[in-house]
Coordinates of C-alpha atoms in Angstrom, one line a residue:
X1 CA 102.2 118.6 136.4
X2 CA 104.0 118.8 133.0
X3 CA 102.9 116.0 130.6
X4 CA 105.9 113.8 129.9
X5 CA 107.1 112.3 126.3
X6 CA 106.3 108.9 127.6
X7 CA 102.8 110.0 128.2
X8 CA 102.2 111.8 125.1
X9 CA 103.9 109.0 123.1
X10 CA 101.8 106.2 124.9
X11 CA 98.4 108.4 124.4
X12 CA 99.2 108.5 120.4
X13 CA 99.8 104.9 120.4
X14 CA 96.9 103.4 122.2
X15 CA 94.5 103.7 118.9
X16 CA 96.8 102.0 117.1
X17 CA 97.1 99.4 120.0
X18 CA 93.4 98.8 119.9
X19 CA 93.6 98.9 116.1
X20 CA 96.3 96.0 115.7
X21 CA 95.1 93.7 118.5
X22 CA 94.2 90.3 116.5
X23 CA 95.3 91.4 113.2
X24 CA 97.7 89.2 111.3
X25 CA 101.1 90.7 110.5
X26 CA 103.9 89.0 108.5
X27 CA 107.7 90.2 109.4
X28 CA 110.0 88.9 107.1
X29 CA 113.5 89.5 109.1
X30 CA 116.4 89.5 106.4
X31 CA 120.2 88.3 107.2
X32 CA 120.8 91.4 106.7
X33 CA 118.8 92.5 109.8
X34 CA 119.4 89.2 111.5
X35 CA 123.5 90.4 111.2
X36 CA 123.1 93.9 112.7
X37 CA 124.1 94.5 116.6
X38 CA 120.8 95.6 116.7
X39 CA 118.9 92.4 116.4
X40 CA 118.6 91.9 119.5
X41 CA 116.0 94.7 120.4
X42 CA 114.1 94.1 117.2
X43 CA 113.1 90.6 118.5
X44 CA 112.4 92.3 121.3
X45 CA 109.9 94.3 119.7
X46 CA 108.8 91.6 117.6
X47 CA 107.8 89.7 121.0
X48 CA 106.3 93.3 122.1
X49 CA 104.0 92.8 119.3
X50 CA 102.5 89.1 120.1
X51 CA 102.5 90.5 123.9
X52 CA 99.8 92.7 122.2
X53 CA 97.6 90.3 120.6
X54 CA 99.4 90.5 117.3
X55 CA 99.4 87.5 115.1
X56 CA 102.9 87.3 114.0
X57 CA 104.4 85.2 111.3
X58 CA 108.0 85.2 111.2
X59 CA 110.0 84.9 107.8
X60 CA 113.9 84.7 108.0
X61 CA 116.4 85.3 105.5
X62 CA 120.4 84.2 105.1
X63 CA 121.7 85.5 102.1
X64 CA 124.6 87.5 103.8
X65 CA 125.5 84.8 106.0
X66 CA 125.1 82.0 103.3
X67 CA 127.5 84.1 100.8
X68 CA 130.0 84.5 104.1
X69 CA 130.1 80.8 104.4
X70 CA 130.3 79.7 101.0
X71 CA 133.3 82.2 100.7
X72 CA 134.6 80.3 103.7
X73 CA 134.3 77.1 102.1
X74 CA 135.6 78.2 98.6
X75 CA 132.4 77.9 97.0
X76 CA 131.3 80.2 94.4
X77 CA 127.9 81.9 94.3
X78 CA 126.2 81.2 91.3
X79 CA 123.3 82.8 90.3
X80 CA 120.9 83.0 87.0
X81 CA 118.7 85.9 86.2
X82 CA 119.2 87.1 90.0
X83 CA 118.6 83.8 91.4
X84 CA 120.6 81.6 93.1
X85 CA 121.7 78.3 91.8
X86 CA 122.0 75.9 94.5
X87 CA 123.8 72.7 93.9
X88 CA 124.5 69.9 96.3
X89 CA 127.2 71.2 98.2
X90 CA 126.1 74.6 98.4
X91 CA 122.4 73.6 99.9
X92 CA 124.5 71.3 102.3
X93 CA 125.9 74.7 103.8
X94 CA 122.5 76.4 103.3
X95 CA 120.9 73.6 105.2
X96 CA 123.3 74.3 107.9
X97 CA 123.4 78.3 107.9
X98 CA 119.1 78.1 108.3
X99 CA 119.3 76.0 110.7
X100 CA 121.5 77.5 112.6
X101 CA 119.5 80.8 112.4
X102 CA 116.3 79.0 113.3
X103 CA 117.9 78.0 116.7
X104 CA 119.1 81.4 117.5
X105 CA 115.9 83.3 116.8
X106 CA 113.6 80.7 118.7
X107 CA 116.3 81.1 121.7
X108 CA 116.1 85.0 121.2
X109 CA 112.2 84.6 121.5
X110 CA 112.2 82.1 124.5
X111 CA 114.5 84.6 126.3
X112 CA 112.8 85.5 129.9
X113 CA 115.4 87.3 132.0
X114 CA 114.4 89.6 134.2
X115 CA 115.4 93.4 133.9
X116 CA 114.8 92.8 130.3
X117 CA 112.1 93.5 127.8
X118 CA 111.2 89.7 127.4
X119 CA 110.7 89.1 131.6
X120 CA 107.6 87.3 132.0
X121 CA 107.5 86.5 127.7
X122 CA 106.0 82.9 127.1
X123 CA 106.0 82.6 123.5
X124 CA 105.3 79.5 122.0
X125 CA 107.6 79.3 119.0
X126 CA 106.2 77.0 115.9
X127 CA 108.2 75.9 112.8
X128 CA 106.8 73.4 110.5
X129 CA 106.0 72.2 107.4
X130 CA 104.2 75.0 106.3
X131 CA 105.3 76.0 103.0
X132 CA 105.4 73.2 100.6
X133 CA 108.3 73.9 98.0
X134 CA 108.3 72.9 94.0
X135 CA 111.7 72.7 91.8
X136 CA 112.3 75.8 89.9
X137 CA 113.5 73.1 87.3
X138 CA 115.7 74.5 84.2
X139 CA 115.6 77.5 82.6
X140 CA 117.1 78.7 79.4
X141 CA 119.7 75.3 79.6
X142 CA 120.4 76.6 83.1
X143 CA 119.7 73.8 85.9
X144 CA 118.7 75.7 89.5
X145 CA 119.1 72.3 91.0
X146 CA 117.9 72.3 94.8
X147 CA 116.5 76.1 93.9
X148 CA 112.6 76.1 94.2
X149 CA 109.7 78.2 94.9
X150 CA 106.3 77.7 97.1
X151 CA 103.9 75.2 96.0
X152 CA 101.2 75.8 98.2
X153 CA 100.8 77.0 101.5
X154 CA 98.8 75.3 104.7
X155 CA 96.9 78.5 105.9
X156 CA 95.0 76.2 108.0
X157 CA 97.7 75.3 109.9
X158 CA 99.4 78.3 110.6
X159 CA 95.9 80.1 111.6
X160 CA 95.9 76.7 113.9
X161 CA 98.7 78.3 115.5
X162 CA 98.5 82.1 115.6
X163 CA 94.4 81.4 117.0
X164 CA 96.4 79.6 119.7
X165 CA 98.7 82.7 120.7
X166 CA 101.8 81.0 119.0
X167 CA 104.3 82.9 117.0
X168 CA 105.2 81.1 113.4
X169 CA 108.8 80.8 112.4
X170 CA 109.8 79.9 108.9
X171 CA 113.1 79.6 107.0
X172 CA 114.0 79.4 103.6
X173 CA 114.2 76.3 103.1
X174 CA 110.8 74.0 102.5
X175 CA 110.2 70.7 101.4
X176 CA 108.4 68.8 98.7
X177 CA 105.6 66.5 98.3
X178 CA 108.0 63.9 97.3
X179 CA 110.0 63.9 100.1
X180 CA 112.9 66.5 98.7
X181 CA 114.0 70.1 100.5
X182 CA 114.6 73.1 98.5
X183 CA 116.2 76.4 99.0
X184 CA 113.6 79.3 98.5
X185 CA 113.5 83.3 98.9
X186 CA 112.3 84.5 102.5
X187 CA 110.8 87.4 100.0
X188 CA 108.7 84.6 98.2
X189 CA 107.5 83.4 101.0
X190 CA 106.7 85.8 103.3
X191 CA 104.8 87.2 100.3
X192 CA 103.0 83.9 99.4
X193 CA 102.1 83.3 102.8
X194 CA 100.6 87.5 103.5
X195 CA 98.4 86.8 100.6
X196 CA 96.9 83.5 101.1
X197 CA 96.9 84.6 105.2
X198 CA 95.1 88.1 104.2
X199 CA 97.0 89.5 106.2
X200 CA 96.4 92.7 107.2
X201 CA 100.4 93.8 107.1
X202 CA 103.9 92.7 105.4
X203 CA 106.9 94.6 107.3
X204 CA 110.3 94.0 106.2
X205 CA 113.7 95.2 106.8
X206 CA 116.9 97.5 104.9
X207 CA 119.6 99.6 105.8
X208 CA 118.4 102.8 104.6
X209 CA 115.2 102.7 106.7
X210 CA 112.7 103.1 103.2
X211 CA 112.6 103.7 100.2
X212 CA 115.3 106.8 99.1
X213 CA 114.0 109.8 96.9
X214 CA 116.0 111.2 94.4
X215 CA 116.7 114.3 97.1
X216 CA 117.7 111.8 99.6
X217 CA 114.6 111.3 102.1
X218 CA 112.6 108.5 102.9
X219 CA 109.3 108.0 100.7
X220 CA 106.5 107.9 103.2
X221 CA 103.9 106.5 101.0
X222 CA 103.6 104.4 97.9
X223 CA 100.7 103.1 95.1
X224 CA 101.7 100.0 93.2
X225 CA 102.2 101.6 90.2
X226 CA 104.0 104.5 91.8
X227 CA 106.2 102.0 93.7
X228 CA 107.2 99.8 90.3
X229 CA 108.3 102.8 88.6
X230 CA 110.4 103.6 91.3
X231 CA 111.8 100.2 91.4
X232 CA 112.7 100.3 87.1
X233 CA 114.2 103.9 88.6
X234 CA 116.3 102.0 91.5
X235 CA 117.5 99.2 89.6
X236 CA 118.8 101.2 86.6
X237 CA 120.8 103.5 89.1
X238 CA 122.2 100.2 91.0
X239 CA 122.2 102.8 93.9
X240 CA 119.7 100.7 96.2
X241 CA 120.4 97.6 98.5
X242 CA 119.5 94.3 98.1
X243 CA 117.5 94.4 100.7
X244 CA 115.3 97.0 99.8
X245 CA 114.4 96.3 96.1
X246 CA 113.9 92.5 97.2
X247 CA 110.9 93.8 99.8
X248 CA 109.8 96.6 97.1
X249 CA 109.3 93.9 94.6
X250 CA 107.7 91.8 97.0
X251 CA 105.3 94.4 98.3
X252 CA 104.3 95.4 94.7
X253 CA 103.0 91.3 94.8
X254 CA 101.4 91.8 97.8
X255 CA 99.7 94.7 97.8
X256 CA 97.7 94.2 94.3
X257 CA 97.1 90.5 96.0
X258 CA 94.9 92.3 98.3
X259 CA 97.3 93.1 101.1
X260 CA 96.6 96.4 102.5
X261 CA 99.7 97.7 103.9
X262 CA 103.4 97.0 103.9
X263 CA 106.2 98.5 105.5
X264 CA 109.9 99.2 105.0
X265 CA 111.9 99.9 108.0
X266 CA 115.4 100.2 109.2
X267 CA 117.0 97.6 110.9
X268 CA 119.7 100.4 112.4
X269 CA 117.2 103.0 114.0
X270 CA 116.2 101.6 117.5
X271 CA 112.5 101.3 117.9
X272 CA 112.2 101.7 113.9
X273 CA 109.7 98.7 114.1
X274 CA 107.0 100.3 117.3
X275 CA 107.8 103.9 115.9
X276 CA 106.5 102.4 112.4
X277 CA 103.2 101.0 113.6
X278 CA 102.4 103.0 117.3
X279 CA 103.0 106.2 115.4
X280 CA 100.9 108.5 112.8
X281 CA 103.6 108.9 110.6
X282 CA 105.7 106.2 111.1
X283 CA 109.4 106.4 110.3
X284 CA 109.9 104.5 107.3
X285 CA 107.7 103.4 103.7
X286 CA 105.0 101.9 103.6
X287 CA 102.9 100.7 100.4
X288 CA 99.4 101.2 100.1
X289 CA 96.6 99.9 97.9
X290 CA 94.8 103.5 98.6
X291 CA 96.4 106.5 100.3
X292 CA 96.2 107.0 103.9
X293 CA 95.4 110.2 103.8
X294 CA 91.3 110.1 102.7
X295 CA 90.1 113.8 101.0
X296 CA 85.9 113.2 101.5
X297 CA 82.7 115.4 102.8
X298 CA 82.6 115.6 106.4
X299 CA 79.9 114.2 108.4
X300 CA 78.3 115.1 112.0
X301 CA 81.2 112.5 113.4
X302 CA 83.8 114.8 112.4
X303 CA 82.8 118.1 114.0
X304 CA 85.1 117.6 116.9
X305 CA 88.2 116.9 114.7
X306 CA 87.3 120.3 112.6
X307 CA 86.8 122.0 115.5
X308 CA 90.2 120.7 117.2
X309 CA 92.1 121.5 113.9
X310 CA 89.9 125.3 113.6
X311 CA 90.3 126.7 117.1
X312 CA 93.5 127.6 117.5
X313 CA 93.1 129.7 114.7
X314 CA 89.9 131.1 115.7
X315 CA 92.0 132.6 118.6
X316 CA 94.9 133.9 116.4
X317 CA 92.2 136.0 114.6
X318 CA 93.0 133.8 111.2
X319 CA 89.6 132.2 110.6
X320 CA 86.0 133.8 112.0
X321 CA 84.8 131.8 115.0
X322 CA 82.2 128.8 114.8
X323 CA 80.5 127.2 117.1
X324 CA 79.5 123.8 117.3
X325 CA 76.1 124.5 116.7
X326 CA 76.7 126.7 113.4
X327 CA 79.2 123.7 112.5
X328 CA 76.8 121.1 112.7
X329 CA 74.4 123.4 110.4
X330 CA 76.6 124.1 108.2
X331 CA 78.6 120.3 108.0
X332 CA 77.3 119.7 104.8
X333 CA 79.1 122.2 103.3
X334 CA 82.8 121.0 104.4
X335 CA 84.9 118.9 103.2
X336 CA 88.5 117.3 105.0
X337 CA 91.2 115.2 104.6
X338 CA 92.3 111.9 107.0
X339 CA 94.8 110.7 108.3
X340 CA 94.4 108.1 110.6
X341 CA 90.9 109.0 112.1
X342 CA 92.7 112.1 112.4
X343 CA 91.9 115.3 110.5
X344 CA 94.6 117.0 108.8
X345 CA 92.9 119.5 107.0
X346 CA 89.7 121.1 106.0
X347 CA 87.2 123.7 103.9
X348 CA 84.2 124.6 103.1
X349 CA 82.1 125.3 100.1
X350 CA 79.2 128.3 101.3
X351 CA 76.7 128.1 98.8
X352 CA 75.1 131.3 96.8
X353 CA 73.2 129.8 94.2
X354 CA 70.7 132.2 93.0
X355 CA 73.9 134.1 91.8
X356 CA 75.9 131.2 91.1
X357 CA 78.9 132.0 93.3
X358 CA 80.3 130.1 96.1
X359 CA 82.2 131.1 99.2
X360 CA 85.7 129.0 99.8
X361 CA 86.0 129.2 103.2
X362 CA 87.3 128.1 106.6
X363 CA 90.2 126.4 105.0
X364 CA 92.9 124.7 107.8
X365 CA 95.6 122.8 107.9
X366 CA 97.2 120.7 111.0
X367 CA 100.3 122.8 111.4
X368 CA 102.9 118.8 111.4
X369 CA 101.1 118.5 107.9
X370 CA 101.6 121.8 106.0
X371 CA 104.2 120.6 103.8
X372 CA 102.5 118.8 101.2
X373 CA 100.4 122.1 100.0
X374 CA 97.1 119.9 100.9
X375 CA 95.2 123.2 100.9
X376 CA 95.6 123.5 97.3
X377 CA 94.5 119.8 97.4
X378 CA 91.3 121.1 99.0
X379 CA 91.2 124.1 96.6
X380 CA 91.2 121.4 93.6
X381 CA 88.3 119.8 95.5
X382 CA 86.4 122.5 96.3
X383 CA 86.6 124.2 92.5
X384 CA 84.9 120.6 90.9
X385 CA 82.5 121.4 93.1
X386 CA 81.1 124.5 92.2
X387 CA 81.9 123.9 88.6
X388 CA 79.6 120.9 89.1
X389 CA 77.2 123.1 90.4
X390 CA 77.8 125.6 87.2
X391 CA 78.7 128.5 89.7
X392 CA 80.9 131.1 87.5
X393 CA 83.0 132.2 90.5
X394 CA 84.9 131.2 93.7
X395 CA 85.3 134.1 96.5
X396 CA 87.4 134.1 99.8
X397 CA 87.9 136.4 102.4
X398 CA 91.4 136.7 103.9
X399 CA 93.6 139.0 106.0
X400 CA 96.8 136.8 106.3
X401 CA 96.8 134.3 103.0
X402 CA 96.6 137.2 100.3
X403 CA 99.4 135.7 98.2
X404 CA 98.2 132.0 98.6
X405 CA 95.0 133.1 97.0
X406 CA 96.6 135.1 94.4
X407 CA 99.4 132.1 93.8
X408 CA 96.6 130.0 92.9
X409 CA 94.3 132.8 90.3
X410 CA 92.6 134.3 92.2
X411 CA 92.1 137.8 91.7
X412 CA 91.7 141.4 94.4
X413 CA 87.9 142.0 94.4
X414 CA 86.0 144.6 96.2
X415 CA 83.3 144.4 98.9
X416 CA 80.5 144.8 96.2
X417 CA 81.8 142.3 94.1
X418 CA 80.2 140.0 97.0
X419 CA 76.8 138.4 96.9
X420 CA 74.5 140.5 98.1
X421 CA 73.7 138.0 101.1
X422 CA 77.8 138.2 102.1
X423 CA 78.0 141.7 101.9
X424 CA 75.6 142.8 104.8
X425 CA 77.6 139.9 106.5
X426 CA 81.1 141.5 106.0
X427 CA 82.5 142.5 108.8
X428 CA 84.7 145.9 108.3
X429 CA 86.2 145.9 111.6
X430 CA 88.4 142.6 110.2
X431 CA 88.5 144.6 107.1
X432 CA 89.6 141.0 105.2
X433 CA 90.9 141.2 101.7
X434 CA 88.3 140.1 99.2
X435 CA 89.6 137.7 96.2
X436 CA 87.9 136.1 93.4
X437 CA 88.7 133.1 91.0
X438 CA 86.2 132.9 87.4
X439 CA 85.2 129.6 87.1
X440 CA 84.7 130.3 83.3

């Protein structure tokens, strides 16, 4: 019986099931998203997610369908250093607009018909006073009026909540201790409330799926610091939505607050959302206070991940076959990369130290991840090494990867340019190319 995509896909996404159960994810859902025809699945998915033991909080925006019906009105959008300036009448419409929206998500999230992804869904829905708001006051002779920002936020309370399988739903508007409502950023919230949550995720929405390189794909992966510079790229090229520099410059905040992940994701692509967070790879960007992918020495735990990522090229005839038992005698002298608990790649360093030479050696990569040259990134690891251990040259033994070697300095060597130890070891039936790199 041929395995099926729908078995293959759920196999690969049961870690990541097991791995998200009780975490605490905040989803800040833009108009933007909220406007798209699509909307309704990804409320579908967002229920998937509590159905999975996912602590959800919920952050809508409305700036698309507060500009459409201030335009309706006649009312003009003010704004002051990229903020919006919300007198009486316009936070009269904004009152209505959010609460508008707040009806027709909880209504989205209490659907139960059958034949559809939310039969049998009974999410308990809570909006409340959550977020407590402050005036933004006046700035540079500029009044915001009814603009604010968050005060403080009752973690206690929401935690009350999500312990108690509900789902929290907040809008952009919060009030005051004295009584008063103000009109706030969902980006400034959902941000606020990630960090003082912990929460182990921030996922927001934008047309173009990510963050856009300058050759036109999605960026997978981004630092901080990498992301910022990128953002001071974006903003002087005026060639990236709202949406997306909003999130980006709420992620930067987030993530240097101490929350580990957050992702990017298009609010056109079907499934963008379970694709994002079932899947290794994930479909969109997603900003990291330390890479995903972890280059470290490997450990007894990891021989069955070398051995799945070394075997098939054992039987090509590319690498020399190892058993487990040779592996787990010689672990000490490998090191990988992970991804995931998976591993993507992989050497080893084969010591020679009475001539002060070392062997690079049973170097793989997973064939989906051979487009980032990570075995030069395990090259670069494996050269500190021996220079750490003062050894004055690197040696490998090839028959396929001759110009890879020779690409990165190394050099044609001979047989008896080996250690003395390799040399009755070399096996002239493979006849593999010798190459040497000085470490001088």
């Amino acid at each position: 019986m041929r395995t099926t995509e729908l078995v293959s896909g759920f196999r690969q996404s049961a870690p990541y099931v097991n791995a998200h159960r009780g975490k605490t994810f905040v989803v800040m859902l833009g108009g933007e998203a909220i406007a798209q025809p699509g909307f309704r699945s990804i409320i579908n998915d967002i229920a998937l997610l509590n159905s999975l033991g996912i602590k959800i909080v919920l952050v809508y925006g409305a700036r698309p369908q507060i500009n459409q019906a201030l335009q309706h009105a006649g009312l003009d959008a003010s704004y002051h250093k990229r903020v919006r300036i919300t007198d009486d009448d316009t936070f009269q419409l904004i009152k209505q607009v959010a609460g508008a929206l707040q009806l027709d998500i909880t209504a989205r999230l209490s659907m139960s018909l059958s034949n559809t992804p939310m039969q049998g869904a009974q999410i308990n829905v809570v909006s409340g006073n959550f977020v407590i708001a402050q005036p933004l006051g006046v700035d540079e002779g500029i009044d915001y009026c009814h603009s604010g920002r968050v005060r403080r936020i009752d973690v206690q309370g929401i935690r009350r909540q999500l312990d108690s399988n509900g789902m929290v739903l907040m809008g952009p508007i919060a009030a005051s201790v004295t009584g008063e409502s103000f009109n706030l950023t969902a980006e400034e919230i959902a941000t606020q409330v990630a960090i003082k949550l912990k929460a182990d995720k921030m996922i927001g929405f934008s047309a173009d799926g990510g963050i856009i390189s300058d050759d036109g794909d999605i960026i997978p992966e981004l630092l901080p610091n990498d992301a910022e510079q990128v953002m001071q790229r974006l903003e002087l090229q005026d060639c990236c939505c709202a949406a997306s520099l909003a999130f980006l410059h709420a992620a930067i905040s987030a993530c240097r607050a101490g929350v580990p992940r957050c992702h990017l994701i298009s609010h056109n692509a079907d499934g963008a959302l379970l694709q994002e967070l079932f899947s290794r790879d994930g479909i969109g960007t997603q900003m990291v206070n330390e890479s995903a992918e972890k280059l470290r020495p490997a450990t007894i735990a990891d021989i069955g991940g070398i051995l799945d990522l070394i075997r098939p090229l054992e039987q090509q005839g590319l690498l020399v076959r190892r058993s487990r038992e040779q592996l787990e005698m010689e672990i000490d002298y490998f090191v990988l990369i992970e991804k995931e608990g998976l591993v993507i790649g992989c050497a080893a360093l084969y010591p020679f130290a009475d001539e002060q030479v070392g062997e690079f050696a049973c170097v793989a990569v997973h064939p989906d991840y051979r487009d980032a040259d990570r075995g030069s990134v395990l090259l670069k690891y494996v050269i500190q090494q021996a220079k750490q251990r003062r050894y004055h040259t690197l040696f490998a033994l090839t028959t396929r990867s001759i110009h890879w070697f020779l690409e990165h300095g190394f050099e044609l060597a001979t047989v008896e340019d080996l250690p003395a130890q390799k040399q009755q070891l070399y096996n002239y039936q493979r006849k593999s190319k010798v190459l040497a790199l000085s470490l001088a």
